[in-house]
Amino acid sequence: MGRPRSHQATQVAAAQGRIRAAGERLTAPRAAVLAVLLASDTALTHHEVAQSLRTGTPVDRVTVYRVLDWLVGLALAHRIPGEDRTWRFRANRDSAHGPHAHFTCSSCGRTVCLEDVAVPPRVRLPRGFRPQKVELTVQGLCAACH
Amino acid sequence: MGRPRSHQATQVAAAQGRIRAAGERLTAPRAAVLAVLLASDTALTHHEVAQSLRTGTPVDRVTVYRVLDWLVGLALAHRIPGEDRTWRFRANRDSAHGPHAHFTCSSCGRTVCLEDVAVPPRVRLPRGFRPQKVELTVQGLCAACH
DNA sequence: GTCTTTGCGCAACCGAATTGCATCTGCCGC
DNA sequence: GCGGCAGATGCAATTCGGTTGCGCAAAGAC
């Protein structure tokens, strides 16, 4: 990582602020999980989040799952379905984050958001079908695995 | 479905032909699984395939998994990641089937291929990233659940 | 400080998918 | 037609991501 080790720690305050701003109860696990997401520039699996938490604020697996779901419900994070049948989570940078695409490296498995890739605005569906959400995922090799 | 009940049976011959054409060993489970996929107009989960096979040619769960993977490897079928963390499988109609989108009904869970929806030809990736596959999934309500 | 509400940790559970291994079977060569 | 063998199948056990139930603990309102 090019960031100082303390990056995650500095995000705790930001995480606390967001949780407070949402009017939700502030707990150590919640702040810690959100801080991990905020500190990461890739989408993280539940496992990776728990791993990051091992030192510092150990949090139970189940709690991590619950907090992640809770964050998604509050729109503080979003969930990305992976090719390997695991969810990945990513903090929403701003409240007005539009639909965007994701890139998954087929070598290292890392998933990043492609903020500047416009999800196709319109798809022609069979008659009677009503769209709700569009998911656009690109698979390939990232710069590191290139 | 508007098709006669025997539709699946009539597909066995087609399935056998495709397997033979691929120069692969022809077995009852392989033909049966492929016939099920060919007879379906929606993408099927492993479970649904095994279910369809219960009458007629009972096939072990594990064999269904293996045959499905094998079909994907031969490009006789393709695999669609679902929102519910289960794979869905669909026979490839013709050998030259391009990239296409998928629609999943969030109510009944049925997944269909949107053959006529062009997957965005180009996405701008960060430098050094190389695309391999683009997955475009639309979620919403199908005509039946509408 | 206390009290109520709500989240947390633990353990047990679930379902999809995978692996190991012994047995069976296409199908190739005769 | 008829072995023989590589490769496919079936069965059981296992892995793994994720979920559920429940008693205890902590947040925050008073």
mmCIF file of C-alpha atoms (C1' of nucleotides) in Angstrom:
data_model
loop_
_atom_site.group_PDB
_atom_site.id
_atom_site.type_symbol
_atom_site.label_atom_id
_atom_site.label_comp_id
_atom_site.label_asym_id
_atom_site.label_seq_id
_atom_site.Cartn_x
_atom_site.Cartn_y
_atom_site.Cartn_z
ATOM 1 C CA MET A 1 0.000 0.000 0.000
ATOM 2 C CA GLY A 2 1.284 3.449 -0.786
ATOM 3 C CA ARG A 3 -0.542 4.888 2.169
ATOM 4 C CA PRO A 4 0.846 5.228 5.678
ATOM 5 C CA ARG A 5 -0.287 2.541 8.037
ATOM 6 C CA SER A 6 -2.288 5.074 10.002
ATOM 7 C CA HIS A 7 -4.602 5.785 7.104
ATOM 8 C CA GLN A 8 -7.208 3.435 8.415
ATOM 9 C CA ALA A 9 -6.976 4.988 11.868
ATOM 10 C CA THR A 10 -7.533 8.460 10.487
ATOM 11 C CA GLN A 11 -10.698 7.196 8.861
ATOM 12 C CA VAL A 12 -12.260 6.246 12.156
ATOM 13 C CA ALA A 13 -13.220 9.821 12.846
ATOM 14 C CA ALA A 14 -14.719 10.162 9.392
ATOM 15 C CA ALA A 15 -16.625 6.939 9.909
ATOM 16 C CA GLN A 16 -17.960 8.118 13.237
ATOM 17 C CA GLY A 17 -19.083 11.356 11.641
ATOM 18 C CA ARG A 18 -20.988 9.547 8.921
ATOM 19 C CA ILE A 19 -22.699 7.239 11.343
ATOM 20 C CA ARG A 20 -23.681 10.125 13.601
ATOM 21 C CA ALA A 21 -24.877 12.092 10.594
ATOM 22 C CA ALA A 22 -27.099 9.186 9.692
ATOM 23 C CA GLY A 23 -28.663 9.397 13.160
ATOM 24 C CA GLU A 24 -27.667 5.865 13.991
ATOM 25 C CA ARG A 25 -26.228 4.384 17.133
ATOM 26 C CA LEU A 26 -22.479 4.622 17.176
ATOM 27 C CA THR A 27 -20.564 1.527 18.223
ATOM 28 C CA ALA A 28 -16.949 0.511 17.966
ATOM 29 C CA PRO A 29 -17.540 -2.292 15.434
ATOM 30 C CA ARG A 30 -19.577 -0.025 13.184
ATOM 31 C CA ALA A 31 -17.006 2.733 13.148
ATOM 32 C CA ALA A 32 -14.181 0.237 12.673
ATOM 33 C CA VAL A 33 -15.825 -1.536 9.747
ATOM 34 C CA LEU A 34 -16.745 1.668 7.991
ATOM 35 C CA ALA A 35 -13.246 3.018 8.584
ATOM 36 C CA VAL A 36 -11.780 -0.045 6.903
ATOM 37 C CA LEU A 37 -14.003 0.480 3.886
ATOM 38 C CA LEU A 38 -13.191 4.169 3.723
ATOM 39 C CA ALA A 39 -9.472 3.464 3.918
ATOM 40 C CA SER A 40 -9.538 1.007 1.044
ATOM 41 C CA ASP A 41 -9.367 1.888 -2.601
ATOM 42 C CA THR A 42 -10.679 -1.501 -3.600
ATOM 43 C CA ALA A 43 -13.926 -3.257 -2.779
ATOM 44 C CA LEU A 44 -13.406 -5.655 0.105
ATOM 45 C CA THR A 45 -14.846 -9.034 0.868
ATOM 46 C CA HIS A 46 -16.272 -9.735 4.273
ATOM 47 C CA HIS A 47 -13.188 -11.790 4.944
ATOM 48 C CA GLU A 48 -10.827 -8.984 4.047
ATOM 49 C CA VAL A 49 -12.683 -6.603 6.307
ATOM 50 C CA ALA A 50 -12.514 -9.023 9.217
ATOM 51 C CA GLN A 51 -8.839 -9.522 8.495
ATOM 52 C CA SER A 52 -8.124 -5.802 8.604
ATOM 53 C CA LEU A 53 -9.918 -5.634 11.914
ATOM 54 C CA ARG A 54 -7.954 -8.425 13.525
ATOM 55 C CA THR A 55 -5.369 -6.029 14.870
ATOM 56 C CA GLY A 56 -6.841 -3.144 16.760
ATOM 57 C CA THR A 57 -10.550 -3.792 17.019
ATOM 58 C CA PRO A 58 -11.281 -7.496 16.739
ATOM 59 C CA VAL A 59 -14.842 -7.955 15.582
ATOM 60 C CA ASP A 60 -16.819 -11.149 15.349
ATOM 61 C CA ARG A 61 -17.440 -12.556 11.873
ATOM 62 C CA VAL A 62 -21.165 -12.354 12.290
ATOM 63 C CA THR A 63 -20.994 -8.763 13.433
ATOM 64 C CA VAL A 64 -18.998 -7.873 10.355
ATOM 65 C CA TYR A 65 -21.701 -9.401 8.181
ATOM 66 C CA ARG A 66 -24.400 -7.558 10.047
ATOM 67 C CA VAL A 67 -22.601 -4.231 10.003
ATOM 68 C CA LEU A 68 -21.904 -4.534 6.298
ATOM 69 C CA ASP A 69 -25.543 -5.252 5.554
ATOM 70 C CA TRP A 70 -26.504 -2.370 7.779
ATOM 71 C CA LEU A 71 -24.164 -0.038 5.935
ATOM 72 C CA VAL A 72 -25.675 -1.102 2.633
ATOM 73 C CA GLY A 73 -29.145 -0.460 4.014
ATOM 74 C CA LEU A 74 -28.118 3.053 5.015
ATOM 75 C CA ALA A 75 -26.541 3.597 1.599
ATOM 76 C CA LEU A 76 -23.228 4.256 3.291
ATOM 77 C CA ALA A 77 -21.788 1.393 1.260
ATOM 78 C CA HIS A 78 -22.768 -0.761 -1.670
ATOM 79 C CA ARG A 79 -22.509 -4.428 -2.362
ATOM 80 C CA ILE A 80 -20.891 -5.883 -5.464
ATOM 81 C CA PRO A 81 -21.601 -9.444 -6.549
ATOM 82 C CA GLY A 82 -18.407 -11.250 -7.454
ATOM 83 C CA GLU A 83 -17.584 -13.945 -9.935
ATOM 84 C CA ASP A 84 -16.431 -16.088 -7.023
ATOM 85 C CA ARG A 85 -19.831 -15.998 -5.335
ATOM 86 C CA THR A 86 -18.747 -13.637 -2.597
ATOM 87 C CA TRP A 87 -19.975 -10.154 -1.946
ATOM 88 C CA ARG A 88 -17.611 -7.250 -1.975
ATOM 89 C CA PHE A 89 -18.276 -4.003 -0.202
ATOM 90 C CA ARG A 90 -17.246 -0.495 -0.899
ATOM 91 C CA ALA A 91 -17.946 2.725 0.990
ATOM 92 C CA ASN A 92 -20.007 5.239 -0.915
ATOM 93 C CA ARG A 93 -17.860 8.316 -1.309
ATOM 94 C CA ASP A 94 -20.631 10.873 -1.550
ATOM 95 C CA SER A 95 -24.315 10.639 -0.900
ATOM 96 C CA ALA A 96 -25.124 11.214 -4.571
ATOM 97 C CA HIS A 97 -23.259 8.307 -6.032
ATOM 98 C CA GLY A 98 -24.852 7.244 -9.247
ATOM 99 C CA PRO A 99 -24.861 3.834 -10.884
ATOM 100 C CA HIS A 100 -21.385 2.838 -11.924
ATOM 101 C CA ALA A 101 -19.499 -0.135 -13.261
ATOM 102 C CA HIS A 102 -17.039 -2.445 -11.539
ATOM 103 C CA PHE A 103 -13.827 -4.053 -12.628
ATOM 104 C CA THR A 104 -12.638 -7.364 -11.256
ATOM 105 C CA CYS A 105 -9.154 -8.665 -11.924
ATOM 106 C CA SER A 106 -9.344 -12.301 -12.901
ATOM 107 C CA SER A 107 -5.833 -12.849 -11.586
ATOM 108 C CA CYS A 108 -5.682 -11.195 -8.169
ATOM 109 C CA GLY A 109 -9.425 -10.899 -7.662
ATOM 110 C CA ARG A 110 -9.294 -7.260 -6.717
ATOM 111 C CA THR A 111 -12.408 -5.282 -7.476
ATOM 112 C CA VAL A 112 -12.500 -1.558 -8.069
ATOM 113 C CA CYS A 113 -15.235 0.862 -8.968
ATOM 114 C CA LEU A 114 -15.137 2.468 -12.396
ATOM 115 C CA GLU A 115 -16.681 5.767 -11.461
ATOM 116 C CA ASP A 116 -16.283 7.282 -14.876
ATOM 117 C CA VAL A 117 -17.824 4.435 -16.818
ATOM 118 C CA ALA A 118 -21.410 5.263 -17.597
ATOM 119 C CA VAL A 119 -23.719 2.333 -17.157
ATOM 120 C CA PRO A 120 -25.715 2.012 -20.365
ATOM 121 C CA PRO A 121 -28.630 4.359 -19.886
ATOM 122 C CA ARG A 122 -31.164 2.251 -21.693
ATOM 123 C CA VAL A 123 -31.575 -1.390 -22.447
ATOM 124 C CA ARG A 124 -34.346 -2.769 -24.593
ATOM 125 C CA LEU A 125 -36.251 -5.292 -22.543
ATOM 126 C CA PRO A 126 -38.952 -7.700 -23.675
ATOM 127 C CA ARG A 127 -42.397 -6.177 -23.349
ATOM 128 C CA GLY A 128 -43.730 -6.204 -19.827
ATOM 129 C CA PHE A 129 -40.299 -6.277 -18.239
ATOM 130 C CA ARG A 130 -39.477 -3.448 -15.888
ATOM 131 C CA PRO A 131 -35.861 -2.641 -15.007
ATOM 132 C CA GLN A 132 -34.838 -1.751 -11.450
ATOM 133 C CA LYS A 133 -31.094 -2.003 -11.312
ATOM 134 C CA VAL A 134 -28.330 -2.419 -13.843
ATOM 135 C CA GLU A 135 -25.091 -4.112 -12.956
ATOM 136 C CA LEU A 136 -22.110 -3.736 -15.251
ATOM 137 C CA THR A 137 -19.011 -5.709 -14.444
ATOM 138 C CA VAL A 138 -15.833 -5.899 -16.460
ATOM 139 C CA GLN A 139 -13.427 -8.734 -15.936
ATOM 140 C CA GLY A 140 -9.835 -8.660 -16.997
ATOM 141 C CA LEU A 141 -6.342 -7.997 -15.768
ATOM 142 C CA CYS A 142 -5.539 -5.030 -13.593
ATOM 143 C CA ALA A 143 -2.431 -2.911 -13.989
ATOM 144 C CA ALA A 144 -0.554 -4.855 -11.325
ATOM 145 C CA CYS A 145 -1.288 -8.277 -12.821
ATOM 146 C CA HIS A 146 -0.886 -7.047 -16.336
ATOM 147 C CA MET B 1 -44.714 -22.906 -21.641
ATOM 148 C CA GLY B 2 -46.140 -22.962 -25.108
ATOM 149 C CA ARG B 3 -44.092 -26.008 -25.988
ATOM 150 C CA PRO B 4 -45.295 -29.606 -25.782
ATOM 151 C CA ARG B 5 -44.149 -31.508 -22.715
ATOM 152 C CA SER B 6 -41.936 -33.714 -24.848
ATOM 153 C CA HIS B 7 -39.784 -30.783 -25.833
ATOM 154 C CA GLN B 8 -36.999 -31.842 -23.505
ATOM 155 C CA ALA B 9 -36.980 -35.350 -24.914
ATOM 156 C CA THR B 10 -36.696 -34.076 -28.454
ATOM 157 C CA GLN B 11 -33.640 -32.126 -27.408
ATOM 158 C CA VAL B 12 -31.729 -35.217 -26.421
ATOM 159 C CA ALA B 13 -30.883 -35.948 -30.040
ATOM 160 C CA ALA B 14 -29.750 -32.364 -30.553
ATOM 161 C CA ALA B 15 -27.655 -32.580 -27.421
ATOM 162 C CA GLN B 16 -26.038 -35.793 -28.577
ATOM 163 C CA GLY B 17 -25.253 -34.217 -31.912
ATOM 164 C CA ARG B 18 -23.571 -31.243 -30.290
ATOM 165 C CA ILE B 19 -21.478 -33.394 -28.004
ATOM 166 C CA ARG B 20 -20.433 -35.614 -30.877
ATOM 167 C CA ALA B 21 -19.646 -32.581 -32.986
ATOM 168 C CA ALA B 22 -17.385 -31.362 -30.224
ATOM 169 C CA GLY B 23 -15.487 -34.656 -30.424
ATOM 170 C CA GLU B 24 -16.230 -35.465 -26.809
ATOM 171 C CA ARG B 25 -17.228 -38.656 -25.124
ATOM 172 C CA LEU B 26 -20.971 -39.131 -25.190
ATOM 173 C CA THR B 27 -22.593 -40.242 -21.965
ATOM 174 C CA ALA B 28 -26.153 -40.330 -20.755
ATOM 175 C CA PRO B 29 -25.709 -37.650 -18.075
ATOM 176 C CA ARG B 30 -24.036 -35.296 -20.509
ATOM 177 C CA ALA B 31 -26.722 -35.620 -23.131
ATOM 178 C CA ALA B 32 -29.454 -35.356 -20.527
ATOM 179 C CA VAL B 33 -28.043 -32.224 -18.909
ATOM 180 C CA LEU B 34 -27.470 -30.489 -22.199
ATOM 181 C CA ALA B 35 -30.943 -31.483 -23.361
ATOM 182 C CA VAL B 36 -32.421 -29.855 -20.278
ATOM 183 C CA LEU B 37 -30.557 -26.652 -20.991
ATOM 184 C CA LEU B 38 -31.566 -26.691 -24.642
ATOM 185 C CA ALA B 39 -35.207 -27.222 -23.749
ATOM 186 C CA SER B 40 -35.312 -24.279 -21.374
ATOM 187 C CA ASP B 41 -35.893 -20.704 -22.350
ATOM 188 C CA THR B 42 -34.521 -19.453 -19.053
ATOM 189 C CA ALA B 43 -31.134 -19.918 -17.456
ATOM 190 C CA LEU B 44 -31.247 -22.759 -14.951
ATOM 191 C CA THR B 45 -29.546 -23.265 -11.622
ATOM 192 C CA HIS B 46 -27.756 -26.497 -10.899
ATOM 193 C CA HIS B 47 -30.653 -27.385 -8.665
ATOM 194 C CA GLU B 48 -33.228 -26.822 -11.378
ATOM 195 C CA VAL B 49 -31.266 -28.971 -13.790
ATOM 196 C CA ALA B 50 -31.013 -31.787 -11.284
ATOM 197 C CA GLN B 51 -34.727 -31.417 -10.613
ATOM 198 C CA SER B 52 -35.595 -31.728 -14.298
ATOM 199 C CA LEU B 53 -33.493 -34.836 -14.464
ATOM 200 C CA ARG B 54 -35.146 -36.547 -11.531
ATOM 201 C CA THR B 55 -37.655 -38.231 -13.786
ATOM 202 C CA GLY B 56 -36.112 -40.052 -16.672
ATOM 203 C CA THR B 57 -32.386 -39.935 -16.189
ATOM 204 C CA PRO B 58 -31.515 -39.451 -12.535
ATOM 205 C CA VAL B 59 -28.076 -37.901 -12.293
ATOM 206 C CA ASP B 60 -26.006 -37.369 -9.193
ATOM 207 C CA ARG B 61 -25.723 -33.792 -7.979
ATOM 208 C CA VAL B 62 -21.985 -33.838 -8.294
ATOM 209 C CA THR B 63 -22.163 -35.100 -11.832
ATOM 210 C CA VAL B 64 -24.516 -32.290 -12.721
ATOM 211 C CA TYR B 65 -21.978 -29.814 -11.404
ATOM 212 C CA ARG B 66 -19.198 -31.446 -13.336
ATOM 213 C CA VAL B 67 -21.148 -31.711 -16.555
ATOM 214 C CA LEU B 68 -22.196 -28.085 -16.341
ATOM 215 C CA ASP B 69 -18.615 -26.964 -15.845
ATOM 216 C CA TRP B 70 -17.585 -29.178 -18.706
ATOM 217 C CA LEU B 71 -20.216 -27.666 -20.977
ATOM 218 C CA VAL B 72 -19.006 -24.196 -20.084
ATOM 219 C CA GLY B 73 -15.459 -25.232 -20.876
ATOM 220 C CA LEU B 74 -16.548 -26.448 -24.289
ATOM 221 C CA ALA B 75 -18.489 -23.231 -24.864
ATOM 222 C CA LEU B 76 -21.641 -25.269 -25.283
ATOM 223 C CA ALA B 77 -23.134 -23.306 -22.410
ATOM 224 C CA HIS B 78 -22.369 -20.230 -20.406
ATOM 225 C CA ARG B 79 -22.510 -19.464 -16.745
ATOM 226 C CA ILE B 80 -24.351 -16.502 -15.296
ATOM 227 C CA PRO B 81 -23.576 -15.251 -11.803
ATOM 228 C CA GLY B 82 -26.739 -14.574 -9.856
ATOM 229 C CA GLU B 83 -27.627 -12.098 -7.179
ATOM 230 C CA ASP B 84 -28.364 -15.041 -4.894
ATOM 231 C CA ARG B 85 -24.837 -16.398 -5.160
ATOM 232 C CA THR B 86 -25.798 -19.327 -7.343
ATOM 233 C CA TRP B 87 -24.701 -19.971 -10.879
ATOM 234 C CA ARG B 88 -27.216 -20.229 -13.634
ATOM 235 C CA PHE B 89 -26.541 -22.036 -16.870
ATOM 236 C CA ARG B 90 -27.802 -21.551 -20.343
ATOM 237 C CA ALA B 91 -27.062 -23.472 -23.532
ATOM 238 C CA ASN B 92 -25.352 -21.461 -26.219
ATOM 239 C CA ARG B 93 -27.670 -21.392 -29.186
ATOM 240 C CA ASP B 94 -25.104 -20.999 -31.910
ATOM 241 C CA SER B 95 -21.361 -21.290 -31.874
ATOM 242 C CA ALA B 96 -20.931 -17.619 -32.662
ATOM 243 C CA HIS B 97 -22.825 -16.204 -29.744
ATOM 244 C CA GLY B 98 -21.493 -12.804 -28.853
ATOM 245 C CA PRO B 99 -21.504 -11.096 -25.518
ATOM 246 C CA HIS B 100 -24.997 -10.375 -24.338
ATOM 247 C CA ALA B 101 -26.829 -9.104 -21.303
ATOM 248 C CA HIS B 102 -28.943 -10.958 -18.778
ATOM 249 C CA PHE B 103 -32.135 -10.103 -16.998
ATOM 250 C CA THR B 104 -32.989 -11.434 -13.570
ATOM 251 C CA CYS B 105 -36.421 -11.020 -12.076
ATOM 252 C CA SER B 106 -36.106 -9.905 -8.487
ATOM 253 C CA SER B 107 -39.445 -11.480 -7.687
ATOM 254 C CA CYS B 108 -39.405 -14.963 -9.214
ATOM 255 C CA GLY B 109 -35.637 -15.152 -9.738
ATOM 256 C CA ARG B 110 -35.906 -16.258 -13.329
ATOM 257 C CA THR B 111 -32.992 -15.307 -15.506
ATOM 258 C CA VAL B 112 -33.186 -14.836 -19.249
ATOM 259 C CA CYS B 113 -30.713 -13.804 -21.867
ATOM 260 C CA LEU B 114 -31.239 -10.467 -23.570
ATOM 261 C CA GLU B 115 -29.822 -11.391 -26.932
ATOM 262 C CA ASP B 116 -30.677 -8.111 -28.558
ATOM 263 C CA VAL B 117 -29.150 -5.897 -25.906
ATOM 264 C CA ALA B 118 -25.735 -4.814 -27.045
ATOM 265 C CA VAL B 119 -23.185 -4.921 -24.308
ATOM 266 C CA PRO B 120 -21.375 -1.584 -24.305
ATOM 267 C CA PRO B 121 -18.610 -2.047 -26.854
ATOM 268 C CA ARG B 122 -16.063 0.024 -25.016
ATOM 269 C CA VAL B 123 -15.446 1.020 -21.447
ATOM 270 C CA ARG B 124 -12.748 3.397 -20.381
ATOM 271 C CA LEU B 125 -10.508 1.568 -17.943
ATOM 272 C CA PRO B 126 -7.681 2.940 -15.829
ATOM 273 C CA ARG B 127 -4.376 2.762 -17.648
ATOM 274 C CA GLY B 128 -2.792 -0.665 -17.605
ATOM 275 C CA PHE B 129 -6.105 -2.449 -17.193
ATOM 276 C CA ARG B 130 -7.016 -4.953 -19.857
ATOM 277 C CA PRO B 131 -10.622 -6.091 -20.309
ATOM 278 C CA GLN B 132 -11.464 -9.721 -20.983
ATOM 279 C CA LYS B 133 -15.162 -10.113 -20.394
ATOM 280 C CA VAL B 134 -18.034 -7.744 -19.822
ATOM 281 C CA GLU B 135 -21.022 -8.799 -17.789
ATOM 282 C CA LEU B 136 -24.187 -6.757 -18.007
ATOM 283 C CA THR B 137 -27.034 -7.747 -15.751
ATOM 284 C CA VAL B 138 -30.364 -6.031 -15.408
ATOM 285 C CA GLN B 139 -32.519 -6.656 -12.407
ATOM 286 C CA GLY B 140 -36.196 -5.900 -12.282
ATOM 287 C CA LEU B 141 -39.597 -7.452 -12.688
ATOM 288 C CA CYS B 142 -40.390 -9.813 -15.523
ATOM 289 C CA ALA B 143 -43.637 -9.769 -17.453
ATOM 290 C CA ALA B 144 -45.156 -12.512 -15.312
ATOM 291 C CA CYS B 145 -44.350 -10.830 -11.989
ATOM 292 C CA HIS B 146 -45.162 -7.408 -13.303
ATOM 293 C "C1'" DG C 1 -26.546 6.603 38.161
ATOM 294 C "C1'" DT C 2 -30.438 3.626 36.143
ATOM 295 C "C1'" DC C 3 -33.046 1.800 32.696
ATOM 296 C "C1'" DT C 4 -34.498 0.479 28.226
ATOM 297 C "C1'" DT C 5 -33.335 -0.472 23.742
ATOM 298 C "C1'" DT C 6 -30.407 -2.307 20.573
ATOM 299 C "C1'" DG C 7 -26.180 -4.274 19.077
ATOM 300 C "C1'" DC C 8 -22.587 -7.892 19.987
ATOM 301 C "C1'" DG C 9 -20.427 -12.375 20.525
ATOM 302 C "C1'" DC C 10 -20.829 -17.184 20.547
ATOM 303 C "C1'" DA C 11 -22.284 -21.465 18.747
ATOM 304 C "C1'" DA C 12 -24.910 -23.965 15.898
ATOM 305 C "C1'" DC C 13 -26.759 -24.235 11.488
ATOM 306 C "C1'" DC C 14 -27.649 -24.045 6.217
ATOM 307 C "C1'" DG C 15 -27.085 -24.588 1.355
ATOM 308 C "C1'" DA C 16 -24.091 -24.280 -2.680
ATOM 309 C "C1'" DA C 17 -20.244 -26.118 -4.354
ATOM 310 C "C1'" DT C 18 -15.912 -29.114 -4.169
ATOM 311 C "C1'" DT C 19 -12.891 -33.078 -3.400
ATOM 312 C "C1'" DG C 20 -11.332 -38.009 -2.804
ATOM 313 C "C1'" DC C 21 -11.917 -42.328 -4.109
ATOM 314 C "C1'" DA C 22 -13.788 -46.685 -5.665
ATOM 315 C "C1'" DT C 23 -16.550 -48.292 -9.392
ATOM 316 C "C1'" DC C 24 -18.429 -48.289 -13.824
ATOM 317 C "C1'" DT C 25 -18.563 -47.363 -18.967
ATOM 318 C "C1'" DG C 26 -17.677 -45.244 -23.671
ATOM 319 C "C1'" DC C 27 -15.238 -46.380 -27.294
ATOM 320 C "C1'" DC C 28 -10.683 -47.523 -29.465
ATOM 321 C "C1'" DG C 29 -8.076 -51.170 -31.342
ATOM 322 C "C1'" DC C 30 -8.238 -55.768 -32.409
ATOM 323 C "C1'" DG D 1 -18.217 -58.723 -31.423
ATOM 324 C "C1'" DC D 2 -14.768 -58.217 -27.474
ATOM 325 C "C1'" DG D 3 -11.338 -56.894 -24.169
ATOM 326 C "C1'" DG D 4 -8.856 -52.980 -22.055
ATOM 327 C "C1'" DC D 5 -8.132 -48.578 -20.378
ATOM 328 C "C1'" DA D 6 -8.660 -43.664 -19.969
ATOM 329 C "C1'" DG D 7 -11.964 -41.085 -18.346
ATOM 330 C "C1'" DA D 8 -16.694 -40.325 -16.379
ATOM 331 C "C1'" DT D 9 -19.944 -41.401 -12.603
ATOM 332 C "C1'" DG D 10 -21.756 -41.992 -7.924
ATOM 333 C "C1'" DC D 11 -21.289 -41.654 -3.100
ATOM 334 C "C1'" DA D 12 -19.671 -39.693 1.131
ATOM 335 C "C1'" DA D 13 -17.356 -36.413 3.373
ATOM 336 C "C1'" DT D 14 -15.678 -31.741 3.423
ATOM 337 C "C1'" DT D 15 -15.127 -26.803 2.581
ATOM 338 C "C1'" DC D 16 -16.754 -22.330 2.554
ATOM 339 C "C1'" DG D 17 -19.620 -18.127 2.473
ATOM 340 C "C1'" DG D 18 -23.261 -16.716 4.810
ATOM 341 C "C1'" DT D 19 -27.298 -16.949 8.334
ATOM 342 C "C1'" DT D 20 -29.947 -17.638 12.686
ATOM 343 C "C1'" DG D 21 -31.059 -17.931 17.755
ATOM 344 C "C1'" DC D 22 -30.162 -16.365 22.020
ATOM 345 C "C1'" DG D 23 -28.115 -14.570 26.339
ATOM 346 C "C1'" DC D 24 -25.187 -10.798 27.597
ATOM 347 C "C1'" DA D 25 -23.333 -6.142 27.215
ATOM 348 C "C1'" DA D 26 -23.177 -1.519 25.927
ATOM 349 C "C1'" DA D 27 -25.213 3.007 23.954
ATOM 350 C "C1'" DG D 28 -27.609 6.762 24.974
ATOM 351 C "C1'" DA D 29 -32.014 8.828 26.910
ATOM 352 C "C1'" DC D 30 -33.703 10.272 31.367
#
